């Protein structure tokens, strides 16, 4: 390597963990470099510090790994009159290149090789490495040591809808105060708080759904357990419960077992089948797999944002935390309802081992088997009842019928319709134009 420097100045050479290479270097350019395909990237910099206000960079190059046996590199051209803008910019460039060399040079390659099995050299082996192992991207199931955080799952206490035996799954209605905790639900959450405090738990993050009962649950947790508001984080979408389509608004005591039976017999191991009938009021009819997509996004975000934390997840229903437990443990999803949560129930350190052990206890329990047996009967009734109900309650808007006399199906009405009915208005226009003066006035009242 040839270096030249004048007497009133000195020449500094920055060599960042060079790999063995055959370098032919001159003050102005690089000649052809013999770069083996297995060599790591290297950075070479030669700076000429003078007495002038600027420091001239004689040559600079950052050599990237290549699959070719040889590549020709040349030093980048300097801007302007061949001088760096300032010593600060020159040192910034040098530090960035040096840091990149350390992170991707032979030292990093040596550390990677300690955990990898021997592979055939070359770029092909690097391309075959699975980039999905990057931290933050969660893939189910999650063997021990996979997750960076400890997760505790809790179901919110009993809500007003549940106390009135109504299944509500549309997120639009879950934020209403009708879905807030009942007196029994408050007691259930307080008991869960006492159980957490008895174990000395002090969660660093509490993630909760925007359902009204979940908001009430975390408020009680914050008060009783002295959890700061900076540790209570809302989740707007990914913790929503599975939507039941046409079965939304049905009796909870009969519809929930029917969905248990639907998933047990039709969902399959991956939850791709077993879809409830579609609805026309905006309530989605989802399979278990539709909810899996949301839960995967939830866990990936948590694993990216936090590391080494104790995280409490507050769900609005019992099926969502049960499904997440099955995903972590690799349990077939058609068995997820065996792990259903009761209102206010909390399970600590949900991982693969604990979920598999709990499944062995629950899958043969009389409660679960009785629920599936009753659910099979209710499933048949639900699949036949909508047809009869439609024929009974639907009024065909014939030419003799005007828009003011079209009946609304009583199975599910919007809150607007209920409010108008309570005010004494018995007839509601069918299919209103929501940009009309009537719709805007009703929505604002």
Short mmCIF file of C-alpha atoms in Angstrom, two decimals:
data_model
loop_
_atom_site.label_atom_id
_atom_site.label_comp_id
_atom_site.label_asym_id
_atom_site.label_seq_id
_atom_site.Cartn_x
_atom_site.Cartn_y
_atom_site.Cartn_z
CA UNK A 1 0.00 0.00 0.00
CA UNK A 2 1.44 3.35 -0.99
CA UNK A 3 0.90 6.46 1.12
CA UNK A 4 2.22 9.96 0.60
CA UNK A 5 2.08 12.94 2.94
CA UNK A 6 3.65 16.39 3.14
CA UNK A 7 5.77 17.66 6.03
CA UNK A 8 3.26 20.18 7.48
CA UNK A 9 0.63 17.51 7.63
CA UNK A 10 0.20 13.89 8.47
CA UNK A 11 -1.62 10.99 6.90
CA UNK A 12 -4.02 8.79 8.88
CA UNK A 13 -5.12 5.38 7.66
CA UNK A 14 -8.41 3.89 8.84
CA UNK A 15 -8.59 0.14 8.26
CA UNK A 16 -11.81 -1.38 9.62
CA UNK A 17 -11.40 -5.10 10.37
CA UNK A 18 -10.16 -5.96 6.90
CA UNK A 19 -10.78 -9.41 5.49
CA UNK A 20 -7.91 -11.03 3.58
CA UNK A 21 -8.02 -9.44 0.15
CA UNK A 22 -5.56 -8.75 -2.60
CA UNK A 23 -5.62 -4.97 -2.82
CA UNK A 24 -3.63 -2.92 -5.28
CA UNK A 25 -3.95 0.59 -3.94
CA UNK A 26 -2.82 3.92 -5.28
CA UNK A 27 -3.48 7.42 -4.08
CA UNK A 28 -6.22 8.00 -6.61
CA UNK A 29 -8.10 4.80 -7.23
CA UNK A 30 -8.47 1.11 -6.63
CA UNK A 31 -7.29 -1.30 -9.24
CA UNK A 32 -8.97 -4.65 -9.67
CA UNK A 33 -9.78 -6.34 -6.35
CA UNK A 34 -9.71 -10.07 -5.97
CA UNK A 35 -12.65 -10.58 -3.65
CA UNK A 36 -13.48 -14.13 -2.60
CA UNK A 37 -17.20 -14.81 -2.39
CA UNK A 38 -16.98 -15.78 1.28
CA UNK A 39 -15.15 -12.68 2.41
CA UNK A 40 -16.90 -10.07 4.51
CA UNK A 41 -17.23 -6.42 3.58
CA UNK A 42 -14.38 -4.11 4.47
CA UNK A 43 -13.87 -0.39 4.61
CA UNK A 44 -10.65 1.36 3.63
CA UNK A 45 -10.11 5.05 4.11
CA UNK A 46 -7.08 7.27 3.67
CA UNK A 47 -7.39 10.84 4.91
CA UNK A 48 -4.98 13.68 4.45
CA UNK A 49 -5.23 16.13 7.30
CA UNK A 50 -3.71 19.47 6.31
CA UNK A 51 -3.41 22.90 7.78
CA UNK A 52 -6.20 24.27 5.60
CA UNK A 53 -9.77 24.83 6.76
CA UNK A 54 -10.87 21.66 4.97
CA UNK A 55 -9.47 18.19 5.01
CA UNK A 56 -8.86 16.49 1.76
CA UNK A 57 -9.88 12.89 1.36
CA UNK A 58 -7.41 11.13 -0.90
CA UNK A 59 -9.34 7.92 -1.33
CA UNK A 60 -12.33 6.19 0.19
CA UNK A 61 -14.20 3.00 -0.60
CA UNK A 62 -16.52 0.59 1.09
CA UNK A 63 -16.25 -2.90 -0.32
CA UNK A 64 -19.46 -4.93 -0.34
CA UNK A 65 -19.48 -8.72 -0.47
CA UNK A 66 -20.10 -10.21 -3.89
CA UNK A 67 -20.69 -13.63 -5.28
CA UNK A 68 -18.30 -12.94 -8.16
CA UNK A 69 -14.69 -13.95 -7.89
CA UNK A 70 -13.57 -10.45 -8.73
CA UNK A 71 -15.05 -7.01 -8.98
CA UNK A 72 -13.64 -3.66 -9.92
CA UNK A 73 -14.19 -0.84 -7.48
CA UNK A 74 -13.12 2.76 -7.72
CA UNK A 75 -13.04 5.44 -5.11
CA UNK A 76 -16.02 7.77 -5.26
CA UNK A 77 -15.45 11.17 -6.75
CA UNK A 78 -15.19 14.07 -4.40
CA UNK A 79 -17.59 16.93 -4.62
CA UNK A 80 -16.52 20.38 -5.72
CA UNK A 81 -12.80 20.97 -5.84
CA UNK A 82 -11.88 17.60 -4.39
CA UNK A 83 -12.17 18.61 -0.75
CA UNK A 84 -14.53 17.36 1.91
CA UNK A 85 -17.03 19.89 3.14
CA UNK A 86 -15.58 19.93 6.65
CA UNK A 87 -13.76 17.84 9.20
CA UNK A 88 -17.13 17.09 10.82
CA UNK A 89 -18.60 15.61 7.64
CA UNK A 90 -15.40 13.68 6.98
CA UNK A 91 -15.35 12.21 10.50
CA UNK A 92 -19.08 11.44 10.28
CA UNK A 93 -18.47 9.49 7.07
CA UNK A 94 -15.53 7.69 8.63
CA UNK A 95 -17.47 6.73 11.77
CA UNK A 96 -20.48 5.48 9.82
CA UNK A 97 -18.32 3.31 7.60
CA UNK A 98 -16.34 2.00 10.54
CA UNK A 99 -19.55 1.09 12.39
CA UNK A 100 -20.88 -0.66 9.30
CA UNK A 101 -17.66 -2.60 8.99
CA UNK A 102 -17.73 -3.78 12.61
CA UNK A 103 -21.38 -4.85 12.34
CA UNK A 104 -20.87 -6.70 9.07
CA UNK A 105 -17.18 -7.59 9.12
CA UNK A 106 -15.34 -10.74 10.20
CA UNK A 107 -16.24 -10.21 13.86
CA UNK A 108 -19.97 -10.29 13.10
CA UNK A 109 -19.45 -13.23 10.75
CA UNK A 110 -17.61 -15.09 13.51
CA UNK A 111 -20.44 -14.47 15.99
CA UNK A 112 -23.01 -15.66 13.48
CA UNK A 113 -21.03 -18.79 12.76
CA UNK A 114 -21.10 -19.77 16.43
CA UNK A 115 -24.85 -20.27 16.28
CA UNK A 116 -25.17 -21.58 12.74
CA UNK A 117 -24.54 -25.02 11.38
CA UNK A 118 -21.86 -25.34 8.73
CA UNK A 119 -23.22 -24.48 5.33
CA UNK A 120 -21.86 -24.44 1.85
CA UNK A 121 -20.04 -21.15 1.28
CA UNK A 122 -20.99 -18.40 -1.08
CA UNK A 123 -23.96 -16.11 -1.48
CA UNK A 124 -26.33 -19.01 -1.91
CA UNK A 125 -25.93 -20.01 1.75
CA UNK A 126 -26.60 -16.44 2.86
CA UNK A 127 -29.70 -16.23 0.67
CA UNK A 128 -31.05 -19.46 2.17
CA UNK A 129 -31.01 -18.08 5.70
CA UNK A 130 -34.53 -17.49 6.93
CA UNK A 131 -35.00 -13.77 7.46
CA UNK A 132 -38.27 -14.49 9.34
CA UNK A 133 -36.15 -15.18 12.42
CA UNK A 134 -35.74 -11.44 12.84
CA UNK A 135 -36.88 -10.18 16.25
CA UNK A 136 -40.44 -8.92 16.24
CA UNK A 137 -41.90 -11.16 13.55
CA UNK A 138 -43.92 -13.74 15.47
CA UNK A 139 -44.54 -17.12 13.93
CA UNK A 140 -46.83 -19.61 15.60
CA UNK A 141 -46.33 -21.89 17.45
CA UNK A 142 -43.89 -20.28 19.90
CA UNK A 143 -41.54 -22.81 21.53
CA UNK A 144 -39.88 -21.89 24.85
CA UNK A 145 -37.43 -19.05 24.42
CA UNK A 146 -39.11 -17.68 21.31
CA UNK A 147 -41.10 -14.85 22.86
CA UNK A 148 -39.18 -11.93 24.33
CA UNK A 149 -41.89 -11.00 26.86
CA UNK A 150 -44.02 -12.75 29.49
CA UNK A 151 -47.74 -12.65 28.74
CA UNK A 152 -50.64 -12.83 31.19
CA UNK A 153 -54.12 -13.06 29.67
CA UNK A 154 -57.32 -11.88 31.32
CA UNK A 155 -60.92 -11.64 30.23
CA UNK A 156 -62.88 -8.57 31.25
CA UNK A 157 -65.57 -9.04 33.87
CA UNK A 158 -69.23 -9.59 33.14
CA UNK A 159 -70.84 -6.84 31.04
CA UNK A 160 -74.39 -5.58 30.75
CA UNK A 161 -74.94 -7.40 27.46
CA UNK A 162 -73.73 -10.67 28.96
CA UNK A 163 -75.92 -10.21 32.02
CA UNK A 164 -78.90 -9.75 29.70
CA UNK A 165 -77.94 -12.89 27.73
CA UNK A 166 -77.22 -11.06 24.48
CA UNK A 167 -74.31 -11.93 22.17
CA UNK A 168 -72.86 -8.69 20.78
CA UNK A 169 -69.75 -8.99 18.61
CA UNK A 170 -69.96 -5.90 16.38
CA UNK A 171 -67.20 -3.49 17.58
CA UNK A 172 -69.57 -0.57 16.99
CA UNK A 173 -71.74 -1.64 19.93
CA UNK A 174 -68.95 -2.81 22.24
CA UNK A 175 -67.98 0.78 23.05
CA UNK A 176 -71.48 1.56 24.37
CA UNK A 177 -72.02 1.81 28.10
CA UNK A 178 -74.52 -1.03 27.85
CA UNK A 179 -71.38 -3.18 27.52
CA UNK A 180 -69.84 -1.76 30.70
CA UNK A 181 -69.10 -3.91 33.74
CA UNK A 182 -71.94 -4.94 35.98
CA UNK A 183 -71.61 -5.08 39.76
CA UNK A 184 -70.66 -8.74 39.45
CA UNK A 185 -68.13 -7.86 36.75
CA UNK A 186 -66.48 -5.31 39.05
CA UNK A 187 -66.16 -7.93 41.78
CA UNK A 188 -64.64 -10.39 39.30
CA UNK A 189 -62.01 -7.89 38.19
CA UNK A 190 -61.16 -6.94 41.78
CA UNK A 191 -60.63 -10.61 42.61
CA UNK A 192 -58.29 -10.91 39.61
CA UNK A 193 -56.36 -7.87 40.87
CA UNK A 194 -56.01 -9.44 44.31
CA UNK A 195 -54.72 -12.62 42.69
CA UNK A 196 -52.12 -10.66 40.71
CA UNK A 197 -51.00 -8.72 43.78
CA UNK A 198 -50.75 -11.91 45.83
CA UNK A 199 -48.22 -13.17 43.28
CA UNK A 200 -46.27 -9.93 43.50
CA UNK A 201 -47.11 -9.02 39.93
CA UNK A 202 -46.36 -5.52 38.71
CA UNK A 203 -46.99 -5.51 34.94
CA UNK A 204 -44.92 -3.11 32.90
CA UNK A 205 -47.54 -2.94 30.12
CA UNK A 206 -51.32 -3.44 30.15
CA UNK A 207 -52.78 -3.72 26.66
CA UNK A 208 -56.56 -3.61 26.40
CA UNK A 209 -59.36 -3.63 23.86
CA UNK A 210 -61.53 -0.54 23.43
CA UNK A 211 -64.65 -2.42 24.53
CA UNK A 212 -66.36 -0.60 27.40
CA UNK A 213 -65.93 -3.52 29.80
CA UNK A 214 -62.20 -3.67 29.01
CA UNK A 215 -61.82 0.05 29.71
CA UNK A 216 -63.58 -0.45 33.06
CA UNK A 217 -61.34 -3.44 33.78
CA UNK A 218 -58.07 -1.56 33.27
CA UNK A 219 -59.37 1.40 35.29
CA UNK A 220 -59.93 -0.92 38.25
CA UNK A 221 -56.51 -2.48 37.72
CA UNK A 222 -54.87 0.95 37.61
CA UNK A 223 -56.54 1.99 40.86
CA UNK A 224 -56.10 -1.20 42.85
CA UNK A 225 -52.60 -2.10 41.64
CA UNK A 226 -51.19 1.44 41.37
CA UNK A 227 -50.38 1.05 37.66
CA UNK A 228 -49.36 4.29 35.99
CA UNK A 229 -51.34 5.52 33.03
CA UNK A 230 -48.19 5.52 30.93
CA UNK A 231 -48.22 1.73 31.15
CA UNK A 232 -51.84 1.30 30.06
CA UNK A 233 -51.96 1.08 26.27
CA UNK A 234 -55.17 0.83 24.19
CA UNK A 235 -55.47 -1.49 21.21
CA UNK A 236 -57.91 -0.30 18.58
CA UNK A 237 -58.37 -3.31 16.29
CA UNK A 238 -56.27 -6.40 16.90
CA UNK A 239 -57.96 -7.45 20.16
CA UNK A 240 -61.50 -7.35 18.78
CA UNK A 241 -63.45 -10.53 19.33
CA UNK A 242 -64.63 -12.72 16.51
CA UNK A 243 -67.75 -11.35 14.84
CA UNK A 244 -70.72 -13.67 14.53
CA UNK A 245 -72.43 -12.35 11.41
CA UNK A 246 -76.16 -13.05 11.36
CA UNK A 247 -75.98 -14.61 14.81
CA UNK A 248 -74.99 -11.30 16.37
CA UNK A 249 -77.69 -10.17 18.81
CA UNK A 250 -78.89 -13.74 19.48
CA UNK A 251 -79.15 -15.21 23.00
CA UNK A 252 -75.67 -15.74 24.40
CA UNK A 253 -76.55 -18.89 26.32
CA UNK A 254 -77.50 -20.78 23.15
CA UNK A 255 -75.45 -19.10 20.43
CA UNK A 256 -72.06 -19.41 22.10
CA UNK A 257 -72.31 -23.22 22.46
CA UNK A 258 -73.46 -23.37 18.83
CA UNK A 259 -70.27 -21.58 17.77
CA UNK A 260 -68.26 -24.02 19.92
CA UNK A 261 -69.84 -26.90 18.01
CA UNK A 262 -69.37 -25.13 14.67
CA UNK A 263 -65.64 -24.75 15.26
CA UNK A 264 -65.19 -28.22 16.74
CA UNK A 265 -66.79 -29.94 13.75
CA UNK A 266 -66.05 -27.66 10.78
CA UNK A 267 -63.23 -25.22 11.52
CA UNK A 268 -60.37 -27.65 11.00
CA UNK A 269 -56.92 -27.51 12.57
CA UNK A 270 -56.12 -24.11 11.08
CA UNK A 271 -59.57 -22.59 11.61
CA UNK A 272 -60.14 -21.89 7.91
CA UNK A 273 -63.72 -23.17 7.82
CA UNK A 274 -66.75 -22.85 10.07
CA UNK A 275 -68.00 -19.43 9.01
CA UNK A 276 -71.27 -18.10 10.49
CA UNK A 277 -73.90 -16.86 8.03
CA UNK A 278 -73.42 -13.37 6.63
CA UNK A 279 -75.28 -10.36 7.95
CA UNK A 280 -76.37 -7.18 6.21
CA UNK A 281 -75.88 -4.69 9.04
CA UNK A 282 -72.09 -4.51 8.82
CA UNK A 283 -71.33 -7.28 11.32
CA UNK A 284 -68.67 -9.48 9.74
CA UNK A 285 -69.03 -13.26 9.70
CA UNK A 286 -65.56 -14.46 10.63
CA UNK A 287 -63.78 -17.76 10.92
CA UNK A 288 -61.17 -18.50 13.55
CA UNK A 289 -58.46 -17.82 10.99
CA UNK A 290 -59.73 -14.30 10.44
CA UNK A 291 -59.03 -13.68 14.10
CA UNK A 292 -55.66 -15.41 13.86
CA UNK A 293 -54.52 -12.67 11.48
CA UNK A 294 -55.31 -9.99 14.06
CA UNK A 295 -53.65 -11.88 16.90
CA UNK A 296 -50.49 -12.40 14.87
CA UNK A 297 -50.32 -8.67 14.21
CA UNK A 298 -50.90 -7.97 17.91
CA UNK A 299 -48.08 -10.25 19.05
CA UNK A 300 -45.68 -9.03 16.37
CA UNK A 301 -46.19 -5.43 17.46
CA UNK A 302 -45.71 -6.29 21.14
CA UNK A 303 -42.57 -8.30 20.43
CA UNK A 304 -41.21 -5.40 18.41
CA UNK A 305 -42.02 -2.64 20.89
CA UNK A 306 -41.09 -4.42 24.13
CA UNK A 307 -38.46 -6.85 25.33
CA UNK A 308 -38.24 -8.52 28.73
CA UNK A 309 -41.55 -7.02 29.89
CA UNK A 310 -44.49 -8.47 31.77
CA UNK A 311 -47.52 -7.73 29.61
CA UNK A 312 -51.16 -8.15 30.62
CA UNK A 313 -53.61 -8.49 27.72
CA UNK A 314 -57.22 -7.60 28.54
CA UNK A 315 -59.66 -9.23 26.11
CA UNK A 316 -63.41 -8.55 25.81
CA UNK A 317 -64.40 -12.21 25.42
CA UNK A 318 -63.25 -15.67 26.40
CA UNK A 319 -62.56 -17.03 22.92
CA UNK A 320 -59.81 -14.58 21.91
CA UNK A 321 -57.35 -15.38 24.73
CA UNK A 322 -58.13 -19.08 24.32
CA UNK A 323 -57.30 -18.85 20.61
CA UNK A 324 -54.05 -17.01 21.36
CA UNK A 325 -53.10 -19.73 23.85
CA UNK A 326 -53.64 -22.36 21.16
CA UNK A 327 -51.56 -20.41 18.66
CA UNK A 328 -48.65 -20.11 21.08
CA UNK A 329 -48.79 -23.81 21.99
CA UNK A 330 -49.47 -25.16 18.49
CA UNK A 331 -52.80 -26.67 19.49
CA UNK A 332 -55.28 -27.35 16.64
CA UNK A 333 -57.64 -24.42 16.52
CA UNK A 334 -60.77 -26.56 16.47
CA UNK A 335 -59.98 -27.33 20.12
CA UNK A 336 -59.56 -23.72 21.19
CA UNK A 337 -62.89 -23.44 23.00
CA UNK A 338 -61.76 -26.03 25.52
CA UNK A 339 -59.50 -23.26 26.85
CA UNK A 340 -62.23 -20.61 26.95
CA UNK A 341 -61.89 -17.96 29.66
CA UNK A 342 -64.65 -17.23 32.14
CA UNK A 343 -65.51 -13.56 32.88
CA UNK A 344 -62.77 -12.03 35.02
CA UNK A 345 -60.49 -15.08 34.71
CA UNK A 346 -56.73 -14.50 34.45
CA UNK A 347 -54.04 -16.97 33.45
CA UNK A 348 -50.42 -16.27 34.21
CA UNK A 349 -47.40 -16.82 31.99
CA UNK A 350 -49.27 -18.24 29.02
CA UNK A 351 -46.76 -20.28 27.04
CA UNK A 352 -46.54 -23.55 25.18
CA UNK A 353 -45.96 -25.77 28.19
CA UNK A 354 -48.70 -24.28 30.36
CA UNK A 355 -51.28 -24.26 27.54
CA UNK A 356 -50.67 -27.90 26.62
CA UNK A 357 -50.97 -28.93 30.25
CA UNK A 358 -54.22 -27.01 30.65
CA UNK A 359 -55.65 -28.51 27.45
CA UNK A 360 -55.21 -32.02 28.84
CA UNK A 361 -57.38 -31.02 31.79
CA UNK A 362 -60.05 -29.09 29.89
CA UNK A 363 -60.58 -31.16 26.75
CA UNK A 364 -62.10 -34.05 28.71
CA UNK A 365 -64.01 -31.92 31.21
CA UNK A 366 -67.78 -32.46 31.42
CA UNK A 367 -68.42 -28.74 31.05
CA UNK A 368 -66.79 -28.50 27.65
CA UNK A 369 -68.27 -31.73 26.31
CA UNK A 370 -71.76 -30.80 27.52
CA UNK A 371 -71.42 -27.39 25.88
CA UNK A 372 -70.45 -28.95 22.54
CA UNK A 373 -73.28 -31.48 22.75
CA UNK A 374 -75.85 -28.77 23.42
CA UNK A 375 -74.18 -26.62 20.78
CA UNK A 376 -74.75 -29.21 18.07
CA UNK A 377 -78.47 -29.01 18.73
CA UNK A 378 -78.47 -25.23 18.83
CA UNK A 379 -76.43 -25.07 15.65
CA UNK A 380 -79.14 -26.92 13.75
CA UNK A 381 -81.77 -24.60 15.22
CA UNK A 382 -79.80 -21.47 14.28
CA UNK A 383 -79.31 -22.64 10.71
CA UNK A 384 -83.01 -23.25 10.21
CA UNK A 385 -84.49 -20.42 12.28
CA UNK A 386 -83.23 -17.50 10.15
CA UNK A 387 -85.13 -18.75 7.11
CA UNK A 388 -88.41 -18.94 8.98
CA UNK A 389 -87.77 -15.59 10.67
CA UNK A 390 -87.05 -13.87 7.37
CA UNK A 391 -90.24 -15.23 5.83
CA UNK A 392 -92.24 -14.10 8.86
CA UNK A 393 -90.84 -10.61 9.39
CA UNK A 394 -89.74 -9.47 5.95
CA UNK A 395 -92.17 -7.26 4.06
CA UNK A 396 -91.58 -7.09 0.34
CA UNK A 397 -91.73 -3.47 -0.82
CA UNK A 398 -94.35 -4.05 -3.47
CA UNK A 399 -95.68 -1.19 -5.62
CA UNK A 400 -98.58 -0.78 -3.23
CA UNK A 401 -96.24 -0.34 -0.29
CA UNK A 402 -94.65 3.03 0.22
CA UNK A 403 -91.30 3.81 1.78
CA UNK A 404 -93.05 4.89 4.98
CA UNK A 405 -94.70 1.48 5.52
CA UNK A 406 -91.73 -0.82 4.90
CA UNK A 407 -91.18 -2.89 8.03
CA UNK A 408 -87.82 -3.31 9.69
CA UNK A 409 -86.64 -6.76 10.72
CA UNK A 410 -86.82 -6.91 14.54
CA UNK A 411 -83.88 -9.30 14.81
CA UNK A 412 -81.32 -6.49 14.80
CA UNK A 413 -81.91 -2.75 14.70
CA UNK A 414 -79.40 0.01 14.81
CA UNK A 415 -79.17 2.31 17.78
CA UNK A 416 -80.66 5.05 15.68
CA UNK A 417 -83.73 2.97 15.00
CA UNK A 418 -84.09 2.09 18.67
CA UNK A 419 -83.82 5.74 19.67
CA UNK A 420 -86.44 6.78 17.17
CA UNK A 421 -88.76 3.99 18.26
CA UNK A 422 -88.42 5.04 21.88
CA UNK A 423 -89.47 8.56 20.88
CA UNK A 424 -92.71 7.23 19.50
CA UNK A 425 -91.79 7.14 15.82
CA UNK A 426 -93.00 3.79 14.59
CA UNK A 427 -92.10 4.03 10.97
CA UNK A 428 -88.56 4.45 9.70
CA UNK A 429 -87.72 4.96 6.04
CA UNK A 430 -86.12 1.91 4.55
CA UNK A 431 -82.66 2.36 3.00
CA UNK A 432 -82.33 6.09 3.82
CA UNK A 433 -79.86 8.33 2.10
CA UNK A 434 -77.33 9.12 4.83
CA UNK A 435 -76.40 12.36 3.14
CA UNK A 436 -79.96 13.58 3.33
CA UNK A 437 -81.17 16.18 5.77
CA UNK A 438 -83.21 13.58 7.64
CA UNK A 439 -80.27 11.29 8.28
CA UNK A 440 -77.93 14.06 9.35
CA UNK A 441 -80.54 15.51 11.68
CA UNK A 442 -81.28 12.15 13.26
CA UNK A 443 -77.60 11.36 13.69
CA UNK A 444 -76.97 14.68 15.41
CA UNK A 445 -79.90 14.45 17.79
#
